[in-house]
Coordinates of C-alpha atoms in Angstrom, one line a residue:
M1 CA 13.9 -17.1 11.1
K2 CA 16.8 -15.4 9.3
L3 CA 17.2 -14.5 5.7
A4 CA 20.9 -13.7 5.3
L5 CA 21.6 -10.9 2.9
S6 CA 25.0 -9.7 1.7
L7 CA 26.4 -6.8 3.6
S8 CA 28.5 -4.0 2.2
N9 CA 31.1 -2.3 4.3
M10 CA 30.3 1.2 5.4
Q11 CA 32.7 3.9 4.1
E12 CA 33.0 5.8 7.3
S13 CA 35.8 6.9 9.7
V14 CA 36.2 4.4 12.5
S15 CA 38.1 5.1 15.7
S16 CA 40.6 2.6 17.1
N17 CA 38.0 1.2 19.6
G18 CA 35.6 0.4 16.7
L19 CA 33.3 3.4 17.3
K20 CA 32.6 6.2 14.9
E21 CA 34.0 9.5 16.1
N22 CA 31.2 11.4 17.9
N23 CA 30.6 14.6 15.9
G24 CA 27.0 15.0 17.2
I25 CA 25.5 17.7 19.3
Q26 CA 27.2 17.8 22.7
G27 CA 25.2 17.9 25.9
Q28 CA 24.3 16.1 29.1
N29 CA 21.8 14.0 27.2
N30 CA 24.3 12.8 24.6
Y31 CA 24.4 9.1 23.6
D32 CA 26.3 7.3 20.9
T33 CA 23.1 5.6 19.8
I34 CA 19.4 5.9 20.6
V35 CA 17.3 2.8 19.8
I36 CA 13.6 3.4 19.3
G37 CA 11.6 0.3 20.3
S38 CA 12.6 -2.6 22.5
G39 CA 11.6 -5.5 20.3
A40 CA 14.0 -8.4 19.7
G41 CA 15.7 -6.4 16.8
G42 CA 16.1 -3.2 18.8
L43 CA 17.5 -5.0 21.8
A44 CA 19.9 -7.2 19.7
C45 CA 21.2 -4.0 18.1
A46 CA 21.6 -2.3 21.5
I47 CA 23.5 -5.3 22.8
S48 CA 25.9 -5.4 19.9
L49 CA 26.6 -1.6 20.1
S50 CA 27.0 -1.6 23.9
Q51 CA 29.4 -4.5 23.8
R52 CA 31.7 -2.4 21.6
G53 CA 31.7 0.4 24.1
Q54 CA 28.9 2.6 22.8
K55 CA 26.7 4.6 25.2
V56 CA 23.3 3.3 24.2
L57 CA 19.8 4.3 25.2
V58 CA 16.7 2.2 24.3
L59 CA 13.3 4.0 24.4
E60 CA 10.1 1.9 24.7
Q61 CA 6.6 3.4 24.6
H62 CA 5.0 0.5 26.5
D63 CA 5.5 0.1 30.2
V64 CA 7.5 -3.1 29.7
P65 CA 10.2 -3.9 27.1
G66 CA 10.0 -6.6 24.4
G67 CA 7.5 -5.6 21.7
W68 CA 5.9 -8.7 20.4
C69 CA 8.2 -10.8 22.5
H70 CA 7.1 -9.4 25.9
S71 CA 5.2 -11.6 28.3
F72 CA 2.2 -10.5 30.5
Y73 CA 0.1 -12.2 33.2
L74 CA -3.7 -12.7 33.5
N75 CA -4.7 -13.8 37.0
G76 CA -1.2 -15.1 37.6
H77 CA -0.9 -17.0 34.3
R78 CA 1.7 -16.1 31.7
F79 CA 1.1 -15.4 28.0
T80 CA 3.4 -14.2 25.2
P81 CA 1.7 -12.9 22.1
G82 CA 4.6 -13.1 19.7
V83 CA 6.9 -16.0 20.6
H84 CA 5.6 -19.4 19.7
Y85 CA 8.7 -21.3 18.7
V86 CA 12.2 -20.8 17.5
G87 CA 14.4 -23.0 15.3
L88 CA 18.0 -23.8 14.6
L89 CA 19.1 -24.0 18.3
G90 CA 21.3 -27.0 17.9
E91 CA 25.1 -26.8 18.4
G92 CA 26.6 -24.7 15.7
E93 CA 23.3 -23.7 14.2
T94 CA 22.5 -20.0 13.5
T95 CA 20.1 -19.1 16.2
S96 CA 22.2 -20.9 18.9
D97 CA 25.3 -19.0 17.7
L98 CA 23.4 -15.8 17.6
Y99 CA 22.5 -16.0 21.3
K100 CA 26.0 -17.1 22.2
G101 CA 27.4 -14.1 20.2
L102 CA 25.0 -11.8 22.0
G103 CA 26.3 -13.2 25.3
I104 CA 22.8 -14.2 26.6
A105 CA 22.9 -18.0 26.0
N106 CA 23.9 -18.8 29.6
E107 CA 20.7 -17.1 30.9
L108 CA 18.4 -19.0 28.5
V109 CA 16.8 -22.4 28.8
F110 CA 14.8 -23.9 26.0
F111 CA 12.4 -26.8 25.8
R112 CA 12.4 -28.9 22.6
M113 CA 8.8 -29.3 21.5
N114 CA 7.5 -32.8 20.7
P115 CA 10.0 -34.2 18.2
E116 CA 7.4 -36.6 16.8
G117 CA 5.1 -33.7 16.0
Y118 CA 6.2 -30.1 16.7
E119 CA 3.5 -29.1 14.2
H120 CA 0.1 -30.8 14.2
I121 CA -1.7 -30.3 10.9
R122 CA -5.5 -30.5 10.9
I123 CA -7.0 -29.8 7.4
G124 CA -10.6 -30.7 7.6
D125 CA -10.6 -34.4 8.7
T126 CA -7.0 -34.9 7.7
R127 CA -4.3 -35.2 10.4
F128 CA -0.6 -35.0 9.8
D129 CA 2.4 -34.4 12.2
Y130 CA 5.6 -32.6 11.2
P131 CA 8.5 -34.5 12.8
A132 CA 11.7 -32.7 13.9
N133 CA 13.8 -34.6 11.3
F134 CA 14.1 -33.9 7.6
D135 CA 14.4 -37.5 6.5
E136 CA 11.5 -38.6 8.6
L137 CA 9.4 -35.9 7.2
V138 CA 10.1 -37.1 3.7
A139 CA 9.4 -40.7 4.7
R140 CA 6.1 -39.8 6.4
L141 CA 4.8 -37.8 3.5
S142 CA 5.9 -40.5 1.0
A143 CA 4.1 -43.2 3.0
R144 CA 1.0 -41.0 3.1
F145 CA 1.2 -40.0 -0.6
P146 CA 3.1 -42.9 -2.3
K147 CA 2.3 -41.7 -5.8
E148 CA 4.2 -38.5 -5.0
K149 CA 7.2 -40.1 -3.4
K150 CA 9.8 -38.9 -5.9
N151 CA 8.2 -35.4 -6.1
I152 CA 8.2 -35.1 -2.3
S153 CA 11.9 -35.9 -2.1
D154 CA 12.7 -33.5 -5.0
Y155 CA 10.7 -30.7 -3.7
L156 CA 11.8 -30.8 -0.1
N157 CA 15.5 -31.2 -1.1
M158 CA 15.1 -28.2 -3.3
T159 CA 13.9 -26.1 -0.4
Q160 CA 17.0 -27.2 1.5
R161 CA 19.3 -26.4 -1.5
V162 CA 18.0 -22.9 -2.1
S163 CA 18.1 -22.1 1.6
R164 CA 21.7 -23.2 1.9
E165 CA 22.6 -21.1 -1.2
L166 CA 20.8 -18.1 0.4
Y167 CA 22.7 -18.5 3.6
S168 CA 26.0 -18.7 1.7
I169 CA 25.7 -15.5 -0.2
P170 CA 27.3 -13.2 2.4
Y171 CA 30.4 -15.5 2.4
F172 CA 31.3 -14.9 -1.2
K173 CA 34.2 -12.4 -0.9
G174 CA 36.8 -11.3 -3.3
F175 CA 36.8 -11.1 -7.0
W176 CA 37.1 -14.9 -7.9
Q177 CA 34.5 -16.0 -5.4
K178 CA 32.0 -13.4 -6.6
L179 CA 32.8 -14.5 -10.2
I180 CA 31.6 -18.0 -9.5
M181 CA 28.7 -17.0 -7.2
P182 CA 26.0 -17.2 -10.0
Y183 CA 27.0 -20.9 -10.5
K184 CA 27.2 -21.7 -6.8
T185 CA 23.8 -20.1 -6.2
R186 CA 22.1 -21.2 -9.4
Y187 CA 19.0 -22.7 -7.8
F188 CA 18.5 -19.7 -5.6
G189 CA 18.6 -17.6 -8.8
K190 CA 16.3 -19.9 -10.7
Y191 CA 13.5 -19.8 -8.1
S192 CA 14.0 -16.5 -6.3
L193 CA 11.3 -14.6 -8.3
F194 CA 8.5 -17.1 -8.1
S195 CA 5.7 -17.6 -5.6
L196 CA 5.3 -20.7 -3.5
S197 CA 2.2 -21.7 -5.4
R198 CA 4.1 -21.6 -8.7
V199 CA 7.1 -23.6 -7.6
I200 CA 5.2 -26.2 -5.5
G201 CA 3.0 -26.7 -8.6
W202 CA 6.0 -27.7 -10.6
F203 CA 6.8 -30.5 -8.2
I204 CA 3.6 -31.6 -6.4
K205 CA 0.3 -32.5 -7.9
D206 CA -1.9 -33.8 -5.1
P207 CA -4.0 -30.9 -3.7
L208 CA -4.1 -32.2 -0.1
L209 CA -0.3 -32.7 -0.1
K210 CA 0.1 -29.1 -1.3
K211 CA -2.0 -27.9 1.6
I212 CA 0.0 -29.8 4.2
L213 CA 3.3 -28.5 2.8
N214 CA 1.9 -24.9 2.6
I215 CA 0.4 -24.9 6.1
Q216 CA 3.3 -22.9 7.6
C217 CA 2.4 -19.9 5.4
G218 CA 0.7 -18.8 8.6
D219 CA 4.1 -17.9 9.8
H220 CA 4.2 -15.2 7.1
G221 CA 0.5 -14.3 7.1
V222 CA 0.5 -14.5 3.3
A223 CA -1.3 -16.9 0.9
P224 CA 0.8 -19.4 -1.0
N225 CA 0.3 -17.5 -4.3
R226 CA 1.8 -14.4 -2.8
V227 CA 4.5 -15.6 -0.5
P228 CA 7.9 -16.0 -2.2
F229 CA 9.1 -19.6 -2.6
L230 CA 12.6 -18.5 -1.3
L231 CA 11.1 -17.1 1.9
H232 CA 9.0 -20.1 2.6
S233 CA 12.0 -22.4 1.9
A234 CA 14.0 -20.5 4.5
L235 CA 11.2 -20.9 7.0
M236 CA 10.9 -24.6 6.4
Y237 CA 14.7 -24.9 6.7
H238 CA 14.6 -23.0 10.0
Y239 CA 12.3 -25.7 11.5
Y240 CA 13.5 -28.8 9.8
K241 CA 15.1 -29.9 13.0
G242 CA 12.1 -28.9 15.1
G243 CA 10.9 -26.1 17.3
Y244 CA 12.0 -24.9 20.7
Y245 CA 10.2 -22.7 23.3
P246 CA 12.0 -20.6 25.9
M247 CA 11.5 -21.3 29.6
G248 CA 9.7 -18.3 31.0
G249 CA 8.2 -17.5 27.6
G250 CA 9.3 -14.6 25.4
G251 CA 9.7 -12.4 28.5
A252 CA 12.7 -14.6 29.6
L253 CA 14.4 -13.9 26.3
I254 CA 13.8 -10.2 26.7
K255 CA 15.0 -10.2 30.2
S256 CA 18.3 -11.9 29.2
M257 CA 18.7 -9.2 26.5
T258 CA 18.0 -6.3 28.8
N259 CA 20.4 -7.7 31.4
E260 CA 23.2 -7.8 28.9
I261 CA 22.5 -4.2 27.8
K262 CA 22.7 -3.1 31.5
R263 CA 25.9 -5.1 32.1
N264 CA 27.4 -3.0 29.3
H265 CA 26.2 0.2 30.9
G266 CA 23.4 0.7 28.4
E267 CA 20.1 2.3 29.5
I268 CA 16.5 1.2 28.9
R269 CA 13.6 3.5 29.5
T270 CA 10.0 2.2 29.3
S271 CA 6.9 4.4 29.1
S272 CA 9.0 6.7 27.0
G273 CA 7.3 7.0 23.6
V274 CA 9.1 8.9 20.9
A275 CA 7.0 11.7 19.2
K276 CA 9.6 12.8 16.6
I277 CA 13.1 12.2 15.3
I278 CA 15.1 15.5 15.4
L279 CA 16.6 16.3 12.0
D280 CA 19.4 18.8 11.2
G281 CA 20.1 20.3 7.8
N282 CA 18.0 21.3 4.8
K283 CA 18.9 19.4 1.6
K284 CA 20.9 16.7 3.2
K285 CA 19.2 15.8 6.4
K286 CA 20.8 14.2 9.4
A287 CA 19.2 12.6 12.4
V288 CA 20.6 14.1 15.6
G289 CA 18.1 13.1 18.4
V290 CA 14.5 12.5 19.4
I291 CA 11.7 14.3 21.0
L292 CA 9.7 12.3 23.5
K293 CA 6.0 12.5 23.9
D294 CA 6.5 14.5 27.1
G295 CA 8.5 17.1 25.2
Q296 CA 12.0 16.0 26.4
K297 CA 14.7 16.2 23.8
I298 CA 17.6 13.7 23.8
Y299 CA 20.5 13.8 21.4
A300 CA 22.7 11.1 19.9
E301 CA 25.2 10.5 17.1
N302 CA 23.0 7.7 15.7
I303 CA 19.3 6.9 15.8
V304 CA 18.1 3.3 15.2
S305 CA 14.3 2.7 14.7
N306 CA 13.0 -0.7 15.6
A307 CA 9.5 0.6 14.8
D308 CA 8.0 -0.5 11.5
V309 CA 8.8 1.5 8.4
G310 CA 5.4 3.2 8.4
I311 CA 5.7 4.5 11.9
T312 CA 9.3 5.4 11.4
Y313 CA 9.0 7.4 8.2
N314 CA 5.4 8.6 8.2
K315 CA 5.2 9.6 11.9
L316 CA 8.6 9.9 13.5
V317 CA 10.5 11.5 10.5
G318 CA 7.5 13.0 8.7
R319 CA 6.8 12.5 5.0
E320 CA 7.7 16.2 4.3
N321 CA 11.3 15.3 5.2
L322 CA 11.6 12.4 2.7
S323 CA 12.6 12.2 -0.9
S324 CA 9.9 11.9 -3.5
R325 CA 11.2 8.4 -4.3
L326 CA 10.9 7.2 -0.7
Q327 CA 7.4 8.8 -0.5
R328 CA 6.3 6.8 -3.6
K329 CA 7.7 3.6 -2.1
L330 CA 5.9 4.2 1.2
A331 CA 2.6 4.9 -0.7
K332 CA 2.9 1.5 -2.4
T333 CA 4.0 -0.4 0.7
K334 CA 1.6 -3.0 2.0
Y335 CA 1.8 -4.2 5.6
S336 CA 1.3 -7.7 6.9
C337 CA -2.0 -8.9 8.2
T338 CA -3.3 -8.3 11.7
S339 CA -4.8 -10.7 14.1
L340 CA -7.2 -11.8 16.8
M341 CA -5.4 -13.5 19.8
L342 CA -7.4 -15.4 22.4
F343 CA -5.7 -16.0 25.7
L344 CA -7.3 -18.8 27.7
T345 CA -6.7 -20.3 31.2
V346 CA -8.3 -23.7 31.5
D347 CA -8.5 -26.3 34.3
M348 CA -8.5 -29.2 31.9
D349 CA -6.2 -32.2 31.6
L350 CA -5.0 -31.3 28.1
K351 CA -2.6 -34.2 27.8
K352 CA -5.5 -36.6 28.4
A353 CA -7.4 -34.7 25.6
G354 CA -4.5 -35.4 23.2
V355 CA -2.8 -32.0 23.4
D356 CA 1.0 -31.8 23.7
S357 CA 3.8 -29.3 23.2
G358 CA 3.4 -29.2 19.5
N359 CA 1.6 -26.4 17.7
I360 CA -1.8 -27.0 16.2
W361 CA -2.5 -25.6 12.7
Q362 CA -6.2 -25.9 11.9
M363 CA -7.7 -25.1 8.5
P364 CA -10.7 -26.1 6.4
N365 CA -10.1 -28.5 3.5
R366 CA -10.4 -25.8 0.8
G367 CA -7.8 -24.2 -1.5
A368 CA -5.3 -22.3 0.7
N369 CA -5.3 -19.3 -1.6
D370 CA -9.1 -19.2 -1.7
F371 CA -9.2 -19.5 2.1
Y372 CA -6.8 -16.6 2.6
E373 CA -8.9 -14.4 0.3
E374 CA -12.0 -15.3 2.3
I375 CA -10.6 -14.5 5.7
F376 CA -9.5 -11.0 4.6
A377 CA -12.7 -10.3 2.7
E378 CA -15.5 -11.7 4.9
N379 CA -17.4 -10.1 7.7
I380 CA -15.5 -11.6 10.6
E381 CA -18.5 -11.5 12.9
E382 CA -20.4 -13.9 10.6
G383 CA -20.2 -17.7 11.1
H384 CA -20.1 -20.0 14.2
A385 CA -16.4 -20.5 14.5
F386 CA -13.1 -19.3 13.0
E387 CA -12.0 -22.1 10.6
G388 CA -8.4 -21.3 10.4
M389 CA -6.4 -21.0 13.7
F390 CA -3.0 -21.5 15.2
I391 CA -3.3 -23.0 18.7
S392 CA -0.6 -23.7 21.2
C393 CA -0.4 -24.6 24.9
T394 CA 2.5 -22.7 26.6
T395 CA 2.3 -24.7 29.8
L396 CA 3.0 -27.9 27.8
K397 CA 5.8 -26.2 25.8
D398 CA 7.3 -24.9 29.1
P399 CA 6.5 -27.5 31.7
S400 CA 8.1 -25.3 34.4
S401 CA 5.2 -22.9 34.1
F402 CA 2.5 -25.6 34.8
D403 CA 1.0 -25.3 38.3
G404 CA -0.5 -28.8 38.2
K405 CA -4.0 -27.7 37.3
H406 CA -4.2 -24.7 35.0
H407 CA -3.0 -24.6 31.4
S408 CA -2.4 -21.5 29.3
I409 CA -3.7 -21.6 25.7
E410 CA -2.9 -19.1 23.0
A411 CA -5.1 -19.2 19.8
I412 CA -4.6 -16.9 16.8
T413 CA -6.4 -16.1 13.6
F414 CA -5.7 -13.5 10.9
V415 CA -8.2 -10.8 10.1
D416 CA -8.3 -7.6 8.0
Y417 CA -7.8 -4.4 10.0
K418 CA -10.6 -2.6 8.1
T419 CA -13.2 -4.1 10.5
F420 CA -11.7 -2.1 13.3
E421 CA -11.1 1.2 11.6
Q422 CA -14.3 2.6 13.0
F423 CA -12.9 2.2 16.5
E424 CA -9.5 3.9 15.9
N425 CA -10.5 6.9 17.9
G426 CA -9.4 6.4 21.5
E427 CA -12.8 7.3 22.8
K428 CA -14.6 4.8 20.6
E429 CA -12.1 2.0 21.3
R430 CA -14.0 0.8 24.4
S431 CA -17.4 1.9 23.3
P432 CA -20.4 -0.4 23.8
S433 CA -20.4 -1.4 20.1
Y434 CA -16.7 -2.3 20.3
L435 CA -17.2 -4.4 23.4
K436 CA -20.2 -6.2 22.0
M437 CA -18.3 -7.0 18.8
K438 CA -15.3 -8.2 20.9
E439 CA -17.7 -10.4 22.9
R440 CA -19.1 -12.0 19.7
L441 CA -15.6 -12.5 18.3
T442 CA -14.4 -14.1 21.6
K443 CA -17.3 -16.7 21.3
K444 CA -16.3 -17.4 17.7
M445 CA -12.7 -17.9 18.7
V446 CA -13.7 -20.2 21.6
N447 CA -15.8 -22.2 19.1
G448 CA -12.7 -22.6 16.9
V449 CA -10.6 -23.8 19.8
E450 CA -13.4 -26.2 20.7
K451 CA -13.0 -27.9 17.3
A452 CA -9.4 -28.6 18.1
I453 CA -9.9 -29.5 21.8
P454 CA -13.4 -30.8 22.3
G455 CA -14.8 -29.9 25.7
V456 CA -12.4 -27.1 26.4
R457 CA -15.2 -24.5 26.7
N458 CA -16.4 -26.2 29.9
H459 CA -13.1 -25.7 31.6
I460 CA -12.4 -22.1 30.8
V461 CA -11.3 -20.2 34.0
H462 CA -10.4 -17.0 32.3
Q463 CA -10.5 -15.6 28.8
E464 CA -9.2 -12.5 27.1
L465 CA -9.2 -11.4 23.5
G466 CA -6.6 -9.2 21.9
T467 CA -7.8 -7.4 18.8
P468 CA -5.9 -5.4 16.1
L469 CA -6.5 -2.3 18.3
T470 CA -4.7 -4.1 21.1
N471 CA -1.8 -4.8 18.8
K472 CA -1.7 -1.2 17.7
Y473 CA -1.9 0.2 21.2
Y474 CA 0.7 -2.0 22.9
I475 CA 3.1 -2.8 20.0
N476 CA 2.6 0.5 18.0
T477 CA 2.5 -1.0 14.6
T478 CA 0.9 0.3 11.4
R479 CA -2.7 -1.0 11.3
G480 CA -1.8 -3.5 14.0
N481 CA 0.3 -5.6 11.7
V482 CA 2.1 -8.6 13.1
Y483 CA 5.0 -9.1 10.6
G484 CA 6.0 -5.6 9.5
T485 CA 5.7 -5.2 5.8
E486 CA 3.8 -7.8 3.8
K487 CA 6.0 -10.8 3.1
S488 CA 5.4 -10.9 -0.6
L489 CA 7.8 -10.7 -3.5
F490 CA 7.6 -6.9 -3.5
H491 CA 8.8 -6.5 0.1
I492 CA 11.8 -8.9 0.6
G493 CA 15.3 -9.2 -0.6
P494 CA 16.3 -6.4 -2.9
F495 CA 12.9 -4.8 -2.6
A496 CA 12.9 -4.7 1.2
Y497 CA 13.6 -1.5 3.2
R498 CA 17.3 -1.0 4.1
A499 CA 19.0 -0.8 7.4
I500 CA 20.7 2.5 6.2
S501 CA 18.1 5.1 5.5
E502 CA 18.4 8.1 3.1
I503 CA 18.7 10.3 6.2
E504 CA 22.3 10.4 7.5
N505 CA 22.8 8.6 10.8
L506 CA 19.2 7.2 10.8
Y507 CA 19.1 3.4 10.7
L508 CA 16.3 0.8 10.8
C509 CA 16.1 -2.8 12.1
G510 CA 13.4 -5.3 12.7
A511 CA 10.8 -7.4 10.8
S512 CA 10.6 -5.2 7.7
I513 CA 14.4 -5.1 7.1
I514 CA 15.9 -8.6 6.8
S515 CA 13.2 -11.0 8.1
H516 CA 10.4 -11.5 10.5
G517 CA 10.1 -13.7 13.6
V518 CA 12.0 -13.4 16.8
A519 CA 15.2 -14.9 15.3
G520 CA 14.9 -12.9 12.0
A521 CA 14.4 -9.6 13.8
S522 CA 17.3 -10.3 16.1
H523 CA 19.6 -11.0 13.2
S524 CA 18.4 -7.7 11.7
G525 CA 19.4 -5.8 14.8
V526 CA 22.9 -7.3 14.8
D527 CA 23.3 -6.5 11.1
T528 CA 22.2 -2.9 11.7
A529 CA 24.7 -2.6 14.5
A530 CA 27.4 -3.8 12.2
R531 CA 26.6 -1.1 9.7
I532 CA 27.0 1.5 12.5
L533 CA 30.3 0.0 13.8
G534 CA 31.8 -0.5 10.3
C535 CA 32.4 -4.2 10.9
S536 CA 30.9 -7.4 9.6
S537 CA 27.9 -8.9 11.3
D538 CA 29.8 -12.2 11.6
E539 CA 32.2 -10.5 14.0
L540 CA 29.3 -9.5 16.3
K541 CA 27.6 -12.9 16.1
A542 CA 30.7 -15.0 16.8
P543 CA 29.9 -17.2 19.8
K544 CA 31.6 -15.9 22.9
E545 CA 33.7 -18.3 25.0
G546 CA 31.8 -19.9 27.9
Q547 CA 28.4 -19.4 26.4
E548 CA 26.1 -22.5 26.3
L549 CA 22.4 -23.0 25.8
R550 CA 20.5 -25.4 28.0
I551 CA 17.9 -27.4 26.2
Y552 CA 15.5 -30.0 27.7
E553 CA 12.7 -32.1 26.3
A554 CA 9.2 -30.7 26.8
E555 CA 7.8 -34.2 26.6
D556 CA 10.3 -36.1 28.8
S557 CA 11.3 -34.9 32.3
S558 CA 13.6 -37.9 33.0
E559 CA 16.7 -35.8 32.2
Y560 CA 15.7 -32.6 34.0
P561 CA 18.3 -31.3 36.5
D562 CA 17.5 -31.0 40.2
W563 CA 17.1 -27.2 40.0
L564 CA 14.4 -27.6 37.3
I565 CA 12.5 -30.3 39.2
K566 CA 12.6 -28.2 42.3
K567 CA 11.3 -25.2 40.4
M568 CA 8.4 -27.2 39.1
E569 CA 7.6 -28.6 42.6
V570 CA 7.6 -25.1 44.1
K571 CA 5.3 -23.9 41.4
K572 CA 2.8 -26.6 42.1
A573 CA 3.1 -26.3 45.9
R574 CA 2.4 -22.6 45.7
A575 CA -0.6 -23.1 43.5
E576 CA -2.0 -25.8 45.8
A577 CA -1.5 -23.5 48.8
K578 CA -3.3 -20.6 47.0
A579 CA -6.2 -22.9 46.1
E580 CA -6.5 -24.2 49.6
K581 CA -6.4 -20.6 51.0
S582 CA -9.1 -19.4 48.6
S583 CA -11.4 -22.4 49.5
I584 CA -11.4 -21.5 53.3

């Protein structure tokens, strides 16, 4: 998802090739820009800079690039912890144009999730499916809640209106256009400082209808009474035409991005954690390089951090090097929730069980705000099953990954990090008490999935639970957060952290800067690159000639090209041969 924000031009000297003159420390390790972290934002930034001729180095502390978008394998079955769907991939839509502008579209294939229900809502005994069509969504909700028919239309049309006004803001240029901007964005201005709960309450009265319309708050990890209406409107707008999943999972998206960086002579180093950002100067500090955890020093004209703001400022820069104003802001900063992620391999016919390529949102029929308070306050080991879960089957979203027998399921629930604080010490992380707790939580997660897919527990071939400590270790986020800063009114828009830091030549990108999600983080990376290059982000995002996205239906293989059918046949044949060999 992308929240477009107005960009100001940088007042810097730019050379004729679009690069700032390199006045940094000279040496054999010199780069134009070092990017810390290889999430979608960091890689998008590196692509944009390298395409303009910059010598770019991307440093990743994990042994594979990608951050939340990376894929991994358990017993040969693929999982991606942070990519579950992407929106606006139609011709001329923002995410599609972004990938074409980055020059990676030709390497990507997406499957459109079930257009009749890309989101399956399960609130207690209530069932509702989000269709991949705005008018159909209005019609379905109106048929289900006839007394709210006009309110439904008014509310959903308002979400579209404020989202379009939001997207239009960067395009008001010149004196006269800016003069009329308050009128052209009047609904954006009217609702921008209110929570989702407040605004939806002005339009919608039925409690169950509110819960259905608020279910995607899980994509922010924030309760309706804390998430800004503006942010939630932009999220709904992002998915009004449905959701898409990349063939090959998030890892395929990352591979296309790293390939483009390498084509532009950029460099990516994994297992290269950054310990400190090197600063020069006393009163006016300037970022000039990094010190790796192995002690190596590397210098560059610019440093871009794709790490979250807590890691960037508190650890890499050091609070002692920050202004008192920024220190106060950091002290007040709240980070998004963390999560438990259950990765399951099952030998069950999920389609026969009623599962398809659509996501499943499962919640109890209680007040959404009350429920969010409960999940962050309760002892997470208590209870039989997690009541609120996000569940998806990646082998149905990406049919090319299905081996004919085994499906991959990813199930997520939000938790408070405080439960895991006692295990923060590396020696305690795998202590007997931690492992016992992890075992109990795994059973509780499986019980939650069982509610959505009855009988699934009897078909589990392999299971693995990722905890907040897993997030912290592999992704290196503050308290294992999943969305950067908390997506409340106090951490978005004018209150969000900026791409340009108070330290000269230090920039930031990622989920805490413009927006979260794979698309939002990618847009952030491009916008940060534009700041460095002294150009507009629109220039960098302009679709490149010859770039096209290939999109197929996850639920209908009738239009699949021969190469895709062959790929699926080979996948199944190999799985059958492996099974036959193991049975001998």
